[in-house]
Each structure stands twice: as structure tokens, then as C-alpha cells.
PDB file of C-alpha atoms in Angstrom:
ATOM      1  CA  UNK A  51       5.023 -34.278  16.936  1.00 43.00           C
ATOM      2  CA  UNK A  52       3.431 -36.540  19.466  1.00 49.00           C
ATOM      3  CA  UNK A  53       1.751 -39.775  18.576  1.00 64.00           C
ATOM      4  CA  UNK A  54       1.647 -41.312  15.112  1.00 77.00           C
ATOM      5  CA  UNK A  55       0.032 -39.974  11.961  1.00 89.00           C
ATOM      6  CA  UNK A  56      -2.221 -42.079   9.754  1.00 95.00           C
ATOM      7  CA  UNK A  57       0.581 -42.168   7.176  1.00 97.00           C
ATOM      8  CA  UNK A  58       3.019 -43.593   9.737  1.00 96.00           C
ATOM      9  CA  UNK A  59       0.496 -46.196  10.856  1.00 96.00           C
ATOM     10  CA  UNK A  60      -0.088 -47.177   7.222  1.00 98.00           C
ATOM     11  CA  UNK A  61       3.670 -47.373   6.644  1.00 98.00           C
ATOM     12  CA  UNK A  62       4.220 -49.682   9.623  1.00 98.00           C
ATOM     13  CA  UNK A  63       1.240 -51.906   8.720  1.00 98.00           C
ATOM     14  CA  UNK A  64       2.456 -52.275   5.131  1.00 98.00           C
ATOM     15  CA  UNK A  65       6.081 -52.781   6.188  1.00 98.00           C
ATOM     16  CA  UNK A  66       5.052 -55.656   8.447  1.00 98.00           C
ATOM     17  CA  UNK A  67       3.345 -57.294   5.459  1.00 98.00           C
ATOM     18  CA  UNK A  68       6.390 -56.910   3.204  1.00 98.00           C
ATOM     19  CA  UNK A  69       8.830 -59.746   2.527  1.00 98.00           C
ATOM     20  CA  UNK A  70       8.196 -61.765   5.663  1.00 98.00           C
ATOM     21  CA  UNK A  71      10.845 -64.212   4.404  1.00 98.00           C
ATOM     22  CA  UNK A  72      13.581 -61.646   5.211  1.00 98.00           C
ATOM     23  CA  UNK A  73      14.789 -60.238   8.537  1.00 96.00           C
ATOM     24  CA  UNK A  74      13.022 -56.966   9.343  1.00 95.00           C
ATOM     25  CA  UNK A  75      16.259 -55.002   9.523  1.00 95.00           C
ATOM     26  CA  UNK A  76      17.306 -56.208   6.054  1.00 97.00           C
ATOM     27  CA  UNK A  77      13.954 -55.192   4.575  1.00 98.00           C
ATOM     28  CA  UNK A  78      14.231 -51.706   6.088  1.00 97.00           C
ATOM     29  CA  UNK A  79      17.814 -51.303   4.864  1.00 97.00           C
ATOM     30  CA  UNK A  80      16.840 -52.441   1.374  1.00 98.00           C
ATOM     31  CA  UNK A  81      13.857 -50.103   1.346  1.00 98.00           C
ATOM     32  CA  UNK A  82      16.134 -47.183   2.240  1.00 98.00           C
ATOM     33  CA  UNK A  83      18.762 -48.200  -0.336  1.00 98.00           C
ATOM     34  CA  UNK A  84      16.175 -48.542  -3.122  1.00 98.00           C
ATOM     35  CA  UNK A  85      14.574 -45.211  -2.225  1.00 98.00           C
ATOM     36  CA  UNK A  86      17.947 -43.419  -2.228  1.00 98.00           C
ATOM     37  CA  UNK A  87      18.774 -44.923  -5.630  1.00 98.00           C
ATOM     38  CA  UNK A  88      15.374 -43.881  -7.032  1.00 97.00           C
ATOM     39  CA  UNK A  89      15.867 -40.288  -5.858  1.00 97.00           C
ATOM     40  CA  UNK A  90      19.463 -40.078  -7.073  1.00 96.00           C
ATOM     41  CA  UNK A  91      18.732 -41.634 -10.456  1.00 96.00           C
ATOM     42  CA  UNK A  92      15.961 -39.129 -11.095  1.00 94.00           C
ATOM     43  CA  UNK A  93      18.597 -36.395 -10.858  1.00 92.00           C
ATOM     44  CA  UNK A  94      21.406 -38.147 -12.676  1.00 92.00           C
ATOM     45  CA  UNK A  95      21.062 -41.699 -13.921  1.00 95.00           C
ATOM     46  CA  UNK A  96      23.847 -44.123 -12.993  1.00 96.00           C
ATOM     47  CA  UNK A  97      24.200 -47.623 -14.373  1.00 97.00           C
ATOM     48  CA  UNK A  98      26.099 -48.659 -11.235  1.00 97.00           C
ATOM     49  CA  UNK A  99      23.263 -47.522  -8.988  1.00 97.00           C
ATOM     50  CA  UNK A 100      20.738 -49.239 -11.264  1.00 97.00           C
ATOM     51  CA  UNK A 101      22.669 -52.505 -11.015  1.00 98.00           C
ATOM     52  CA  UNK A 102      22.629 -52.230  -7.223  1.00 98.00           C
ATOM     53  CA  UNK A 103      18.865 -51.657  -7.348  1.00 98.00           C
ATOM     54  CA  UNK A 104      18.392 -54.748  -9.529  1.00 98.00           C
ATOM     55  CA  UNK A 105      20.567 -56.854  -7.197  1.00 98.00           C
ATOM     56  CA  UNK A 106      18.389 -55.867  -4.270  1.00 98.00           C
ATOM     57  CA  UNK A 107      15.163 -56.388  -6.237  1.00 98.00           C
ATOM     58  CA  UNK A 108      16.366 -59.868  -7.251  1.00 98.00           C
ATOM     59  CA  UNK A 109      16.064 -61.035  -3.649  1.00 98.00           C
ATOM     60  CA  UNK A 110      12.390 -60.017  -3.412  1.00 98.00           C
ATOM     61  CA  UNK A 111       9.174 -61.269  -4.952  1.00 98.00           C
ATOM     62  CA  UNK A 112       7.518 -58.787  -7.320  1.00 98.00           C
ATOM     63  CA  UNK A 113       4.548 -57.990  -4.995  1.00 98.00           C
ATOM     64  CA  UNK A 114       7.041 -57.037  -2.280  1.00 98.00           C
ATOM     65  CA  UNK A 115       8.938 -54.681  -4.587  1.00 98.00           C
ATOM     66  CA  UNK A 116       5.570 -53.077  -5.360  1.00 98.00           C
ATOM     67  CA  UNK A 117       5.066 -52.690  -1.607  1.00 98.00           C
ATOM     68  CA  UNK A 118       8.477 -50.965  -1.387  1.00 98.00           C
ATOM     69  CA  UNK A 119       7.183 -48.304  -3.795  1.00 97.00           C
ATOM     70  CA  UNK A 120       4.008 -47.962  -1.757  1.00 98.00           C
ATOM     71  CA  UNK A 121       6.093 -47.512   1.413  1.00 98.00           C
ATOM     72  CA  UNK A 122       7.944 -44.601  -0.188  1.00 98.00           C
ATOM     73  CA  UNK A 123       4.580 -43.097  -1.199  1.00 98.00           C
ATOM     74  CA  UNK A 124       3.537 -43.156   2.480  1.00 98.00           C
ATOM     75  CA  UNK A 125       6.762 -41.321   3.394  1.00 98.00           C
ATOM     76  CA  UNK A 126       6.111 -38.708   0.692  1.00 98.00           C
ATOM     77  CA  UNK A 127       2.530 -38.155   1.851  1.00 97.00           C
ATOM     78  CA  UNK A 128       3.536 -38.033   5.496  1.00 97.00           C
ATOM     79  CA  UNK A 129       6.193 -35.376   4.935  1.00 97.00           C
ATOM     80  CA  UNK A 130       3.880 -33.351   2.689  1.00 96.00           C
ATOM     81  CA  UNK A 131       1.391 -33.262   5.549  1.00 96.00           C
ATOM     82  CA  UNK A 132       4.031 -31.651   7.785  1.00 95.00           C
ATOM     83  CA  UNK A 133       7.726 -31.815   8.535  1.00 96.00           C
ATOM     84  CA  UNK A 134       8.600 -34.641  10.908  1.00 96.00           C
ATOM     85  CA  UNK A 135      11.142 -37.394  11.421  1.00 96.00           C
ATOM     86  CA  UNK A 136       8.914 -39.888   9.637  1.00 97.00           C
ATOM     87  CA  UNK A 137      11.500 -42.607   9.068  1.00 97.00           C
ATOM     88  CA  UNK A 138      13.232 -42.191  12.427  1.00 94.00           C
ATOM     89  CA  UNK A 139       9.935 -42.585  14.276  1.00 94.00           C
ATOM     90  CA  UNK A 140       8.891 -45.532  12.119  1.00 95.00           C
ATOM     91  CA  UNK A 141      12.292 -47.158  12.725  1.00 94.00           C
ATOM     92  CA  UNK A 142      11.813 -46.908  16.474  1.00 92.00           C
ATOM     93  CA  UNK A 143       8.150 -48.001  16.364  1.00 92.00           C
ATOM     94  CA  UNK A 144       9.257 -51.123  14.473  1.00 94.00           C
ATOM     95  CA  UNK A 145      11.747 -51.891  17.261  1.00 90.00           C
ATOM     96  CA  UNK A 146      14.656 -51.801  14.811  1.00 90.00           C
ATOM     97  CA  UNK A 147      16.795 -49.577  17.056  1.00 75.00           C
ATOM     98  CA  UNK A 148      18.220 -52.600  18.801  1.00 66.00           C
ATOM     99  CA  UNK A 149      21.011 -52.246  21.303  1.00 51.00           C
ATOM    100  CA  UNK A 150      23.691 -54.016  19.274  1.00 47.00           C
ATOM    101  CA  UNK A 151      23.502 -51.289  16.625  1.00 60.00           C
ATOM    102  CA  UNK A 152      22.988 -48.487  19.122  1.00 61.00           C
ATOM    103  CA  UNK A 153      20.530 -46.636  16.869  1.00 67.00           C
ATOM    104  CA  UNK A 154      18.125 -44.399  18.732  1.00 70.00           C
ATOM    105  CA  UNK A 155      16.649 -41.236  17.292  1.00 81.00           C
ATOM    106  CA  UNK A 156      15.838 -37.959  19.045  1.00 85.00           C
ATOM    107  CA  UNK A 157      12.077 -37.328  19.412  1.00 89.00           C
ATOM    108  CA  UNK A 158      10.697 -34.700  17.024  1.00 93.00           C
ATOM    109  CA  UNK A 159       9.374 -32.410  19.762  1.00 93.00           C
ATOM    110  CA  UNK A 160      12.814 -32.282  21.407  1.00 95.00           C
ATOM    111  CA  UNK A 161      14.461 -31.407  18.092  1.00 95.00           C
ATOM    112  CA  UNK A 162      11.926 -28.627  17.431  1.00 94.00           C
ATOM    113  CA  UNK A 163      12.641 -27.137  20.853  1.00 95.00           C
ATOM    114  CA  UNK A 164      16.416 -27.309  20.242  1.00 95.00           C
ATOM    115  CA  UNK A 165      15.993 -25.705  16.801  1.00 96.00           C
ATOM    116  CA  UNK A 166      14.033 -22.836  18.303  1.00 94.00           C
ATOM    117  CA  UNK A 167      16.766 -22.219  20.899  1.00 94.00           C
ATOM    118  CA  UNK A 168      19.499 -22.541  18.284  1.00 93.00           C
ATOM    119  CA  UNK A 169      17.962 -20.063  15.834  1.00 94.00           C
ATOM    120  CA  UNK A 170      16.600 -17.539  18.321  1.00 93.00           C
ATOM    121  CA  UNK A 171      14.881 -14.583  16.644  1.00 93.00           C
ATOM    122  CA  UNK A 172      14.779 -15.682  13.013  1.00 93.00           C
ATOM    123  CA  UNK A 173      14.106 -12.196  11.635  1.00 92.00           C
ATOM    124  CA  UNK A 174      17.153 -10.840  13.456  1.00 92.00           C
ATOM    125  CA  UNK A 175      19.220 -13.761  12.187  1.00 91.00           C
ATOM    126  CA  UNK A 176      18.593 -12.755   8.566  1.00 92.00           C
ATOM    127  CA  UNK A 177      19.038  -9.004   8.937  1.00 89.00           C
ATOM    128  CA  UNK A 178      22.628  -9.236   7.724  1.00 82.00           C
ATOM    129  CA  UNK A 179      22.572 -12.659   6.091  1.00 88.00           C
ATOM    130  CA  UNK A 180      21.046 -13.848   2.838  1.00 90.00           C
ATOM    131  CA  UNK A 181      21.279 -17.454   4.005  1.00 95.00           C
ATOM    132  CA  UNK A 182      22.661 -19.621   6.787  1.00 95.00           C
ATOM    133  CA  UNK A 183      24.529 -22.895   6.688  1.00 96.00           C
ATOM    134  CA  UNK A 184      24.001 -25.693   9.169  1.00 96.00           C
ATOM    135  CA  UNK A 185      26.465 -28.391  10.120  1.00 96.00           C
ATOM    136  CA  UNK A 186      25.239 -31.596  11.795  1.00 96.00           C
ATOM    137  CA  UNK A 187      28.143 -33.985  12.539  1.00 96.00           C
ATOM    138  CA  UNK A 188      25.967 -36.901  13.720  1.00 94.00           C
ATOM    139  CA  UNK A 189      22.712 -36.433  11.848  1.00 96.00           C
ATOM    140  CA  UNK A 190      20.904 -39.747  12.373  1.00 94.00           C
ATOM    141  CA  UNK A 191      17.800 -39.664  10.188  1.00 96.00           C
ATOM    142  CA  UNK A 192      18.118 -35.880   9.800  1.00 97.00           C
ATOM    143  CA  UNK A 193      15.670 -34.918  12.548  1.00 97.00           C
ATOM    144  CA  UNK A 194      17.593 -31.852  13.779  1.00 96.00           C
ATOM    145  CA  UNK A 195      18.134 -30.462  10.291  1.00 98.00           C
ATOM    146  CA  UNK A 196      14.460 -31.023   9.517  1.00 98.00           C
ATOM    147  CA  UNK A 197      13.484 -29.220  12.731  1.00 97.00           C
ATOM    148  CA  UNK A 198      15.642 -26.207  11.821  1.00 97.00           C
ATOM    149  CA  UNK A 199      14.176 -26.219   8.305  1.00 97.00           C
ATOM    150  CA  UNK A 200      10.635 -26.418   9.699  1.00 97.00           C
ATOM    151  CA  UNK A 201      11.326 -23.500  12.045  1.00 96.00           C
ATOM    152  CA  UNK A 202      12.493 -21.352   9.132  1.00 97.00           C
ATOM    153  CA  UNK A 203       9.594 -22.525   6.997  1.00 95.00           C
ATOM    154  CA  UNK A 204       7.100 -21.627   9.712  1.00 94.00           C
ATOM    155  CA  UNK A 205       8.684 -18.174   9.951  1.00 95.00           C
ATOM    156  CA  UNK A 206       8.061 -17.647   6.242  1.00 95.00           C
ATOM    157  CA  UNK A 207      11.573 -18.179   4.859  1.00 95.00           C
ATOM    158  CA  UNK A 208      11.844 -20.188   1.664  1.00 93.00           C
ATOM    159  CA  UNK A 209      14.166 -23.087   2.418  1.00 93.00           C
ATOM    160  CA  UNK A 210      15.687 -23.358  -1.050  1.00 90.00           C
ATOM    161  CA  UNK A 211      16.936 -19.757  -0.716  1.00 93.00           C
ATOM    162  CA  UNK A 212      17.796 -19.384   2.959  1.00 95.00           C
ATOM    163  CA  UNK A 213      19.283 -22.656   4.255  1.00 97.00           C
ATOM    164  CA  UNK A 214      22.040 -25.037   3.209  1.00 98.00           C
ATOM    165  CA  UNK A 215      23.129 -27.971   5.405  1.00 98.00           C
ATOM    166  CA  UNK A 216      25.945 -30.469   5.691  1.00 98.00           C
ATOM    167  CA  UNK A 217      24.850 -33.567   7.610  1.00 98.00           C
ATOM    168  CA  UNK A 218      27.179 -36.470   8.404  1.00 98.00           C
ATOM    169  CA  UNK A 219      26.620 -39.916   9.852  1.00 96.00           C
ATOM    170  CA  UNK A 220      28.924 -42.908  10.109  1.00 95.00           C
ATOM    171  CA  UNK A 221      26.013 -45.324   9.508  1.00 95.00           C
ATOM    172  CA  UNK A 222      24.922 -45.602   5.845  1.00 96.00           C
ATOM    173  CA  UNK A 223      21.392 -46.549   6.911  1.00 96.00           C
ATOM    174  CA  UNK A 224      20.910 -43.415   9.010  1.00 95.00           C
ATOM    175  CA  UNK A 225      22.495 -41.240   6.311  1.00 97.00           C
ATOM    176  CA  UNK A 226      20.185 -42.796   3.719  1.00 98.00           C
ATOM    177  CA  UNK A 227      17.148 -42.035   5.865  1.00 98.00           C
ATOM    178  CA  UNK A 228      18.336 -38.444   6.250  1.00 98.00           C
ATOM    179  CA  UNK A 229      18.874 -38.091   2.513  1.00 98.00           C
ATOM    180  CA  UNK A 230      15.390 -39.346   1.697  1.00 98.00           C
ATOM    181  CA  UNK A 231      13.644 -37.077   4.187  1.00 98.00           C
ATOM    182  CA  UNK A 232      15.657 -33.936   3.475  1.00 98.00           C
ATOM    183  CA  UNK A 233      15.307 -34.469  -0.282  1.00 98.00           C
ATOM    184  CA  UNK A 234      11.543 -34.913  -0.057  1.00 98.00           C
ATOM    185  CA  UNK A 235      11.215 -31.811   2.142  1.00 97.00           C
ATOM    186  CA  UNK A 236      13.070 -29.654  -0.385  1.00 97.00           C
ATOM    187  CA  UNK A 237      16.037 -28.812   1.857  1.00 98.00           C
ATOM    188  CA  UNK A 238      19.293 -27.962   0.082  1.00 98.00           C
ATOM    189  CA  UNK A 239      22.511 -29.571   1.202  1.00 98.00           C
ATOM    190  CA  UNK A 240      24.707 -32.632   1.385  1.00 98.00           C
ATOM    191  CA  UNK A 241      24.425 -35.855   3.363  1.00 98.00           C
ATOM    192  CA  UNK A 242      27.840 -37.364   4.020  1.00 98.00           C
ATOM    193  CA  UNK A 243      28.492 -40.989   4.921  1.00 98.00           C
ATOM    194  CA  UNK A 244      31.625 -40.797   7.031  1.00 97.00           C
ATOM    195  CA  UNK A 245      33.135 -39.948  10.382  1.00 95.00           C
ATOM    196  CA  UNK A 246      33.111 -36.269  11.379  1.00 93.00           C
ATOM    197  CA  UNK A 247      35.694 -36.801  14.129  1.00 90.00           C
ATOM    198  CA  UNK A 248      38.192 -38.195  11.613  1.00 92.00           C
ATOM    199  CA  UNK A 249      37.179 -35.822   8.809  1.00 90.00           C
ATOM    200  CA  UNK A 250      36.246 -38.917   6.783  1.00 94.00           C
ATOM    201  CA  UNK A 251      33.867 -38.437   3.846  1.00 96.00           C
ATOM    202  CA  UNK A 252      33.293 -41.800   2.180  1.00 95.00           C
ATOM    203  CA  UNK A 253      30.293 -40.821   0.107  1.00 96.00           C
ATOM    204  CA  UNK A 254      28.440 -37.549  -0.508  1.00 97.00           C
ATOM    205  CA  UNK A 255      24.764 -37.359  -1.471  1.00 97.00           C
ATOM    206  CA  UNK A 256      23.472 -33.968  -2.635  1.00 97.00           C
ATOM    207  CA  UNK A 257      19.760 -33.282  -2.324  1.00 98.00           C
ATOM    208  CA  UNK A 258      17.766 -32.169  -5.380  1.00 97.00           C
ATOM    209  CA  UNK A 259      17.342 -28.682  -3.882  1.00 97.00           C
ATOM    210  CA  UNK A 260      21.142 -28.312  -3.771  1.00 97.00           C
ATOM    211  CA  UNK A 261      21.235 -28.563  -7.561  1.00 95.00           C
ATOM    212  CA  UNK A 262      18.014 -26.667  -8.288  1.00 95.00           C
ATOM    213  CA  UNK A 263      19.096 -23.782  -6.027  1.00 94.00           C
ATOM    214  CA  UNK A 264      22.542 -23.476  -7.641  1.00 95.00           C
ATOM    215  CA  UNK A 265      24.090 -23.822  -4.207  1.00 97.00           C
ATOM    216  CA  UNK A 266      27.540 -24.849  -5.410  1.00 94.00           C
ATOM    217  CA  UNK A 267      27.869 -21.370  -6.917  1.00 94.00           C
ATOM    218  CA  UNK A 268      26.187 -19.565  -4.006  1.00 94.00           C
ATOM    219  CA  UNK A 269      28.451 -21.198  -1.421  1.00 94.00           C
ATOM    220  CA  UNK A 270      31.560 -20.386  -3.437  1.00 91.00           C
ATOM    221  CA  UNK A 271      30.548 -16.799  -4.101  1.00 83.00           C
ATOM    222  CA  UNK A 272      29.041 -15.874  -0.746  1.00 77.00           C
ATOM    223  CA  UNK A 273      30.286 -12.701   0.797  1.00 57.00           C
ATOM    224  CA  UNK A 274      32.455 -12.663   3.869  1.00 48.00           C
ATOM    225  CA  UNK A 275      30.363 -12.469   7.023  1.00 47.00           C
ATOM    226  CA  UNK A 276      27.407 -14.509   5.797  1.00 47.00           C
ATOM    227  CA  UNK A 277      28.057 -16.786   8.749  1.00 49.00           C
ATOM    228  CA  UNK A 278      26.902 -20.253   9.672  1.00 53.00           C
ATOM    229  CA  UNK A 279      25.105 -22.036  12.446  1.00 52.00           C
ATOM    230  CA  UNK A 280      26.907 -25.017  13.927  1.00 47.00           C
ATOM    231  CA  UNK A 281      25.209 -27.738  15.950  1.00 43.00           C
TER     232      UNK A 281
END
């Protein structure tokens, strides 16, 4: 995707109007944290998560918490209009990928090209497989997984049946962005906050499609030779 959609422009405009009394990076982190909690608590309510949400909300004026909800609505609408790295692009447009954090996200068009090369002939890929699994050891905001999912979707393969992913990032902010986007796009899998090189898994977030698609059972019962795609 080149350029910015109307939803992304609306997101950035609204974000810049939200909680001007806080540092921009803090507002973005809190927006991501609150959105993750909202998505998780819709699946399985947790008092601990709710307390974290209330702690965050306590540092904002009520109109700004309302704007947080509106920001998430822009993300939902943007992803419904077409798969993209909505949050990764917004993050970079807001100049939040500063050098001291080293956070820079791969452009969507590059990820789509890489996904096409990775998957090759999709019909041939599924001749002897009912589904594929995808491992992304440094997922960022989930752009590469989204690009693979979009490629399968464009080829006519239902994501909830044909793809399961495991995406890891050492940065909780990036992992949270990935969880939001992959959840909203209906992709089944897990987002892991941890270090792939050290096999560290500090926290695991399962997307709604993981539960709805009964993937815990499918992964355990899959026949030998189903195979996986590693990136």
C-alpha cells in the first residue's frame, strides 16, 4: 500500500489531538495497551487486566479516553477496508520510531512482495496440506504475517481454516500492535512477547480466531507432513 488511507489520516489527526499533556510515545503505548486489554477481555475477562486498564485511564481526562476508543474504531475501519500495516505506518508517520528505540517497520508493499515469493504457487502449496503454520521471530507490528494472510485471502483461502502463526517480538509495544492487527483481521495464532534467540516466552497472546477455529486441537492432532513455512 502506497500513501495513506483516509482512515490513517483520521487516526493521525485524532491522535495529535489526544492528551496533549502527555508525551506522544506514552499516549501511543497506552492506546495499544488499552486496545489489547479490550480485545482480550472480550474473550476472557480478567480482573487483573481490568485494573491495569483503570490505572491507565486514571492518568487521562475522560474526553481523551473517549478519543482512545475512537482511535481503535479508525483502526478497525482501516483494516476492514483492506489488509495493511495500519498501526506500523501510523507509528512511523507520527515520527515515533525514534533512533533510541530502534523501531522501524517494513513498508507494506515490500512485505507483500516477500509474502508472494515465500508462498509461491498457493494452490500447489495446499495440494497436500490442509493448513500451513508461519513462524515470525521478530514480528514488529505483524506486517509480514498480515501480508502472508492477505496473499492467502486474495487467493481465496479462508484464513481461519488454512493459516496459523506464531509471531514473537522482544518489544511489548510492537507485539501489542501485532496482536491488535492480527486479531482484527481474523488471523489465527499467537503473539509472543519474548526473545526468539533465547527461546524466551514472557507472555503469550492468542488471537480470537485461534480459539474460534479450535486451533489448539488442530495443531495437536495434525497429521505428519502437514508442514510449515518459516520466515
